[in-house]
Coordinates of C-alpha atoms (C1' of nucleotides) in Angstrom, one line a residue:
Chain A
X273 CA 72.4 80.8 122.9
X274 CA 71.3 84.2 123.5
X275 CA 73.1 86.2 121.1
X276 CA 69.6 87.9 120.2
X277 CA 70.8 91.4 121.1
X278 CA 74.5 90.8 119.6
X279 CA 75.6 92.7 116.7
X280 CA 76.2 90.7 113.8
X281 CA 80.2 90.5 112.4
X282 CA 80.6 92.1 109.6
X283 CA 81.2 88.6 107.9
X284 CA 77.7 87.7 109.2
X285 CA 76.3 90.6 107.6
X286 CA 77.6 89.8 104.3
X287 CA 75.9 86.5 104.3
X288 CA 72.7 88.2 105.3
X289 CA 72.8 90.1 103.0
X290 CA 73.5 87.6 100.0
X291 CA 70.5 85.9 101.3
X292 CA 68.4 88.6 100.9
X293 CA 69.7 89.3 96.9
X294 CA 69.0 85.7 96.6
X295 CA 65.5 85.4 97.8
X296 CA 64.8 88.4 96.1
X297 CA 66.0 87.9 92.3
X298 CA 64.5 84.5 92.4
X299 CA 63.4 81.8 94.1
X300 CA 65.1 80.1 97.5
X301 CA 68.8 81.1 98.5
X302 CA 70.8 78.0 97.9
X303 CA 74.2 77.5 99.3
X304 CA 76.2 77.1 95.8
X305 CA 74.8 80.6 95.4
X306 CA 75.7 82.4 98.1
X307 CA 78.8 80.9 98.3
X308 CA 80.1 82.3 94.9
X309 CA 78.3 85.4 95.4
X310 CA 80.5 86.1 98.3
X311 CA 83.6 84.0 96.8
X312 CA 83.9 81.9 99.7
X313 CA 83.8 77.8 99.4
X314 CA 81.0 76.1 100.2
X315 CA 81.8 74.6 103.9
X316 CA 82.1 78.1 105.0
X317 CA 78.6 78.7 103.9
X318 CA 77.3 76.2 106.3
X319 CA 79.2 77.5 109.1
X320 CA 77.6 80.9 108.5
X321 CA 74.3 79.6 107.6
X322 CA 74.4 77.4 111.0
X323 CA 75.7 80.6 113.0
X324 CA 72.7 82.9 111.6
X325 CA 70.3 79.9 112.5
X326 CA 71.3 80.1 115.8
X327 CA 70.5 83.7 115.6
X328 CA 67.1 82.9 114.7
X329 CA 67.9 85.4 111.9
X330 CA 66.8 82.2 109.1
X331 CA 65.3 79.2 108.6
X332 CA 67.6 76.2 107.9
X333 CA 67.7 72.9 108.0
X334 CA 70.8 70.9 106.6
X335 CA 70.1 70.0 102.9
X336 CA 66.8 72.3 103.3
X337 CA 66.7 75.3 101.7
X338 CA 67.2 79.1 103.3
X339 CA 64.8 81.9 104.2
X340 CA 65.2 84.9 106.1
X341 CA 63.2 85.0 109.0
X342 CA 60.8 88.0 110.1
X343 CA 63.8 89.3 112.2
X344 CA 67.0 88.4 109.8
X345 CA 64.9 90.0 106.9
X346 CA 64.3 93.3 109.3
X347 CA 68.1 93.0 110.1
X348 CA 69.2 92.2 105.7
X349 CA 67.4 94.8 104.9
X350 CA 68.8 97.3 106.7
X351 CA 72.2 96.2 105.7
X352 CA 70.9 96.8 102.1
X353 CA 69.5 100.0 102.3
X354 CA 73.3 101.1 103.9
X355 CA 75.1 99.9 101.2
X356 CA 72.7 101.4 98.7
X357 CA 73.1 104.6 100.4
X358 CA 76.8 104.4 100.5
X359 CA 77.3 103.3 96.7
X360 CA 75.7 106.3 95.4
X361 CA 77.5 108.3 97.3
X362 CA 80.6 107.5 96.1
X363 CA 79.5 107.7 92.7
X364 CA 76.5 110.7 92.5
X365 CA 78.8 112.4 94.6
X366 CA 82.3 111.5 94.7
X367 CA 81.8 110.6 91.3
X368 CA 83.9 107.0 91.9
X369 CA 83.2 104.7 89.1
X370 CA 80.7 101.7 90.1
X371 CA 82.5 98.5 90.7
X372 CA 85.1 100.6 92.9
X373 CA 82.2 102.2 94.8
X374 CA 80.5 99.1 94.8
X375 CA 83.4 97.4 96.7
X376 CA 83.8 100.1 99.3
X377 CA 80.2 100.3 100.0
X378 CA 80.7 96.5 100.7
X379 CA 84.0 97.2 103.1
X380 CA 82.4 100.7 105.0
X381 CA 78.8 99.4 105.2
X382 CA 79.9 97.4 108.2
X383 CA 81.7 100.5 110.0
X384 CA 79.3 103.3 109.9
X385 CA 75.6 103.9 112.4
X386 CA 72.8 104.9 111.1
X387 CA 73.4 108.2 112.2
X388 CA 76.5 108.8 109.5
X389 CA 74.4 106.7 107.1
X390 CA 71.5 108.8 107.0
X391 CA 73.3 112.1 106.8
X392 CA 75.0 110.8 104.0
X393 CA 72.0 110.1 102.4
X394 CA 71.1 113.7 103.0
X395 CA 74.4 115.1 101.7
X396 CA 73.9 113.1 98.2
X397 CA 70.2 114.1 97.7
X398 CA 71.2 117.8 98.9
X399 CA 74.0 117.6 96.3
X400 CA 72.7 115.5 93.6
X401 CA 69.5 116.0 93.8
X402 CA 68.3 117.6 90.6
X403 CA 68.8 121.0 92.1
X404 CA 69.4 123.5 89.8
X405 CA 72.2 124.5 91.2
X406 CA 74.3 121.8 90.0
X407 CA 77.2 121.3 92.9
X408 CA 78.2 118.2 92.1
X409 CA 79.3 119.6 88.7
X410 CA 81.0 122.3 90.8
X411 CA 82.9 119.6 93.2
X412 CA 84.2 118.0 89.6
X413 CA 85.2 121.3 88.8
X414 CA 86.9 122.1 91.8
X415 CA 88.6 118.3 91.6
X416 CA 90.0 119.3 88.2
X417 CA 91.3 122.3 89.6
X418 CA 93.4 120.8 91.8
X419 CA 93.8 117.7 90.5
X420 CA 91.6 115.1 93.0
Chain B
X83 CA 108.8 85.9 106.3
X84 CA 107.9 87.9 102.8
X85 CA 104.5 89.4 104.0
X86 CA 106.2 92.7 102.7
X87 CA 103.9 93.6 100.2
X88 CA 100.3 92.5 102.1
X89 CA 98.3 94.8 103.1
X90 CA 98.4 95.3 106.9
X91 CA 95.0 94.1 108.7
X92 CA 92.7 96.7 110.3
X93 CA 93.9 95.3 113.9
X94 CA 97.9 95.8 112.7
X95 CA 97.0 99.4 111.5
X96 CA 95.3 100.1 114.8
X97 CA 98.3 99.2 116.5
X98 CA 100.8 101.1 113.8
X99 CA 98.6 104.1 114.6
X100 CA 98.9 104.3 118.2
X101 CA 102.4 103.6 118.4
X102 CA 102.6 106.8 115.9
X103 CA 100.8 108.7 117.9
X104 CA 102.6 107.4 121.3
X105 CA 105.9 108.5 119.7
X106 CA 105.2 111.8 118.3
X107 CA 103.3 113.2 122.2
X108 CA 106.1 112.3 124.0
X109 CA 109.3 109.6 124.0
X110 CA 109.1 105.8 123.2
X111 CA 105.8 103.8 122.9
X112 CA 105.5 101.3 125.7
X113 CA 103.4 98.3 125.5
X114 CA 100.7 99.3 128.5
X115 CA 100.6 102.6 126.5
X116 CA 99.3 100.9 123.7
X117 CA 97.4 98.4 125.7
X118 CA 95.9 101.2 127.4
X119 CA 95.2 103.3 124.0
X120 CA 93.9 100.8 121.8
X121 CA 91.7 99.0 124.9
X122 CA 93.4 95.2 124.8
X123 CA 95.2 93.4 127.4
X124 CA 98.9 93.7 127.4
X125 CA 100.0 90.0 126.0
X126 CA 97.6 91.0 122.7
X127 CA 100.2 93.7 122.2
X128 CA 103.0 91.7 122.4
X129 CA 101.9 89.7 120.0
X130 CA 100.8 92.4 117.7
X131 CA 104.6 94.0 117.7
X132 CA 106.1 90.5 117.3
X133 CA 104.0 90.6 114.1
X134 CA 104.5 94.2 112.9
X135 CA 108.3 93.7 113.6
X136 CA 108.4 90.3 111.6
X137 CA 106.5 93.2 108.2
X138 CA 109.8 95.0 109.2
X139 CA 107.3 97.9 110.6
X140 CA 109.0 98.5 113.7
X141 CA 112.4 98.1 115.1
X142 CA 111.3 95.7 118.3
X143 CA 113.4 93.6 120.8
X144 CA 111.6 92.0 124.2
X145 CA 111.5 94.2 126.7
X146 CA 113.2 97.2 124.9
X147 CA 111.4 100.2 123.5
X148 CA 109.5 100.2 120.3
X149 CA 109.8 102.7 117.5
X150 CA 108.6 102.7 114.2
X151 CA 111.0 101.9 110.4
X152 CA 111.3 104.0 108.1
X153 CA 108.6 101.8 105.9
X154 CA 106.5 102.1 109.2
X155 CA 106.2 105.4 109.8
X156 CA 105.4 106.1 105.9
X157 CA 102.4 103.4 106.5
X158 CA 101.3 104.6 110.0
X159 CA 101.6 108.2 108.6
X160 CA 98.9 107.1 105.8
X161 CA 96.6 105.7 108.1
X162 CA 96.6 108.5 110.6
X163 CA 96.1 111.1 107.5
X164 CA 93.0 108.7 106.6
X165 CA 91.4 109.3 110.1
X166 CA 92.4 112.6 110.0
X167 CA 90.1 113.2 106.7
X168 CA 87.3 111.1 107.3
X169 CA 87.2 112.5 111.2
X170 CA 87.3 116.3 109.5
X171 CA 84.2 114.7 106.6
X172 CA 82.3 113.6 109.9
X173 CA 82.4 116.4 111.9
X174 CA 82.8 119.8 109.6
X175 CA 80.3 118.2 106.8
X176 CA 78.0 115.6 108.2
X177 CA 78.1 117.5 111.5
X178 CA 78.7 114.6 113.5
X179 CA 79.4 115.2 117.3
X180 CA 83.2 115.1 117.6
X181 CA 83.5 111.2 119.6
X182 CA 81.2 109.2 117.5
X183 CA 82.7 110.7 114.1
X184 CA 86.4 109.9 115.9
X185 CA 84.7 106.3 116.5
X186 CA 83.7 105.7 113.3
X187 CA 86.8 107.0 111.4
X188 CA 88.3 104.3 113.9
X189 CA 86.1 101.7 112.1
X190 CA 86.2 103.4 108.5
X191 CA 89.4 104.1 107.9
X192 CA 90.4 100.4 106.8
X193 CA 87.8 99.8 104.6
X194 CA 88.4 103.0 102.4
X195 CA 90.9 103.4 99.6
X196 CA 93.0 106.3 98.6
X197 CA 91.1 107.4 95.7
X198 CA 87.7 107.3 97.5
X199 CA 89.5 109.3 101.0
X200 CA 91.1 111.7 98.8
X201 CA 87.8 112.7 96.9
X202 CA 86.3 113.3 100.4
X203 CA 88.8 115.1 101.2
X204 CA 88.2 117.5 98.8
X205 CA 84.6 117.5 99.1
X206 CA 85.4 118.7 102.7
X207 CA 86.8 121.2 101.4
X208 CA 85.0 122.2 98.8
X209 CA 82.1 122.6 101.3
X210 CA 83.4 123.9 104.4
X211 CA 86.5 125.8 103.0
X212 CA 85.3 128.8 104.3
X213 CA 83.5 129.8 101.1
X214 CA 81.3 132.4 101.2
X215 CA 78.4 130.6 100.0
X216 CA 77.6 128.5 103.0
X217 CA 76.9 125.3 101.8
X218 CA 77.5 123.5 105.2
X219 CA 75.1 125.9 106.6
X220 CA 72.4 125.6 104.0
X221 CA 73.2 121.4 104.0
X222 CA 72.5 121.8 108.1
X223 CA 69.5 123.7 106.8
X224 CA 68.3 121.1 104.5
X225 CA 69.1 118.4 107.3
X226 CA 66.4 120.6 109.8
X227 CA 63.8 120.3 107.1
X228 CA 64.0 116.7 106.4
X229 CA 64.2 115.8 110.1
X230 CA 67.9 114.1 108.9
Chain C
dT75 C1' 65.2 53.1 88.1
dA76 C1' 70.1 53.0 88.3
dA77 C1' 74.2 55.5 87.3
dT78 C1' 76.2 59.8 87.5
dA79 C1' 76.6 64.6 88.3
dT80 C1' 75.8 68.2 91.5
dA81 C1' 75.1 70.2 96.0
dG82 C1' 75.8 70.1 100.9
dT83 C1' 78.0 68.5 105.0
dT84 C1' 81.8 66.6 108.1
dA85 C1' 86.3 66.3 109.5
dG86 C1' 90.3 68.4 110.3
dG87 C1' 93.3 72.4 110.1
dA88 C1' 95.3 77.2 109.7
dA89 C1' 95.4 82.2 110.7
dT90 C1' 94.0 86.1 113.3
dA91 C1' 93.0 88.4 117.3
dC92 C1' 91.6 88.4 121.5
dC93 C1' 91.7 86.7 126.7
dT94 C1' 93.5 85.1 131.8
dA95 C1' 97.0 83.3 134.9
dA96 C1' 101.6 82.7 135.8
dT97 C1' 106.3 83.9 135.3
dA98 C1' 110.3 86.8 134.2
dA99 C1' 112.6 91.1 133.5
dT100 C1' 113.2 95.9 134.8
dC101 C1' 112.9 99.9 137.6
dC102 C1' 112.9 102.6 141.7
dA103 C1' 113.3 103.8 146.3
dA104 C1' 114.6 102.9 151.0
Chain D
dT231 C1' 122.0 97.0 146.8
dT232 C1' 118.1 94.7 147.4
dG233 C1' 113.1 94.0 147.7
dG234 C1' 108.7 95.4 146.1
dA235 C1' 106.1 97.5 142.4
dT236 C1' 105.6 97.8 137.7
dT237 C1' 105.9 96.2 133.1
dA238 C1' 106.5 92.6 129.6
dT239 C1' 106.4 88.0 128.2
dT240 C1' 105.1 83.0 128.0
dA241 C1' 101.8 79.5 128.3
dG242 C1' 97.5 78.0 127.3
dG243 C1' 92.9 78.8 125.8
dT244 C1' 88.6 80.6 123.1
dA245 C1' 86.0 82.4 119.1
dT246 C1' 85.8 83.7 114.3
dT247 C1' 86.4 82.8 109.7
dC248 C1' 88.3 80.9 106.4
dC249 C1' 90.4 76.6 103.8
dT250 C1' 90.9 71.5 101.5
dA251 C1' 89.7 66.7 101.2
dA252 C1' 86.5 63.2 101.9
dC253 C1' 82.0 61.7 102.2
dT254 C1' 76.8 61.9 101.8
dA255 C1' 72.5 63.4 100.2
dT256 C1' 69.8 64.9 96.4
dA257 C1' 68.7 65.6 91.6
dT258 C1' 69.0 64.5 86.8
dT259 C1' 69.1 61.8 82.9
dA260 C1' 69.9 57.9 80.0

DNA sequence: TAATATAGTTAGGAATACCTAATAATCCAA
DNA sequence: TTGGATTATTAGGTATTCCTAACTATATTA
């Protein structure tokens, strides 16, 4: 198989990541679940779920349920903490109202290193982060002014 | 054919955007050109036109030249302006070294919207708009500190 | 426990976006 | 003007990622 050193897809990633809400917020990731989480029908679940397998990134047997294994929860988890990092961004920041910031986060997460992801993290602690200088209040400003 | 309205695919972009940028450095955009640009093999271009030309994009006929509609250009133009923006974000804000942040607006650009690009924009801007208060510089600063 | 509802999988197919190899069109220079 | 180099296309194939319809396994409940 030997697509251990592989990037995932971005698609891949998404279902990584659904796993990961899954397990977390309750019990066993089933495939109903992640299949309307990502609004996707069910047989594509399996393909994914097979794919990741292969991947050694979960458990799975057909009909079985799903965990994340050591290396798929390493790989979830960073996916996570990127799309964490990103949504409050766009709305501490860029002051983006959640759901939109919460779909972009979803769309950029896949297209951005860790490099980017961690200086944006910087950025939005540096500017939102209960400094007294209040910035981001100053950047609304500013967007009034001309009209952003 | 009525795909009109549908938004173009990060792959069509890519190709919209080279053949923008083919045009406007010199004459006519020829398919190695693009092959070359872009970093796919010729026949993926040709069927990448076929497709841009049947979204009325570009004005294409086999083995003639391509240019870009009317509709095109105002789409390609959009897209280009998107790098543009989030390239500037990367580089003058984050501080990014000038070929990953080109990479990465590459990768970005499609997953963003108007609202969120045009806020960043203006947060580029707003920081590095050669005010004299130095935020960049204190952000770099702050990025020292915290080993970002 | 047997019938039924729900969940999961197979089977088969479509769209996108690539590729290589082979062929056809075009261009240029002797 | 014609033959060789270059460029573009066709033909045929692969991988991903999604879909619907049909079938099978599991779970629930009467």
């Amino acid at each position: 198989m030997a697509h251990n050193r592989e990037q995932l897809s971005a698609s891949l990633e998404d279902y990584l990541e659904a796993i990961f809400h899954l397990s977390a917020q309750g019990q066993v990731a089933r495939s109903k679940d992640i299949a309307d989480r990502l609004h996707v029908a069910r047989p594509s679940v399996t393909g994914a779920l097979r794919s990741l397998a292969s991947r050694r990134l979960i458990h799975y047997k057909p009909y079985g349920f799903v965990t994340l294994t050591r290396t798929g929860n390493r790989q979830a988890q960073r996916v996570v903490e990127k799309h964490r990092i990103l949504k409050s961004f766009f709305t501490e920041v860029l002051g983006i109202k959640a759901t939109e910031a919460q779909e972009a986060a979803c769309r950029a997460e896949h297209a951005l290193g860790p490099e980017i992801v961690d200086r944006l993290m910087g950025l939005t602690e540096f500017l939102a982060g209960g400094d007294k200088r209040d910035w981001v209040g100053q950047f609304r400003a500013y967007c009034r002014d001309s009209r952003i």
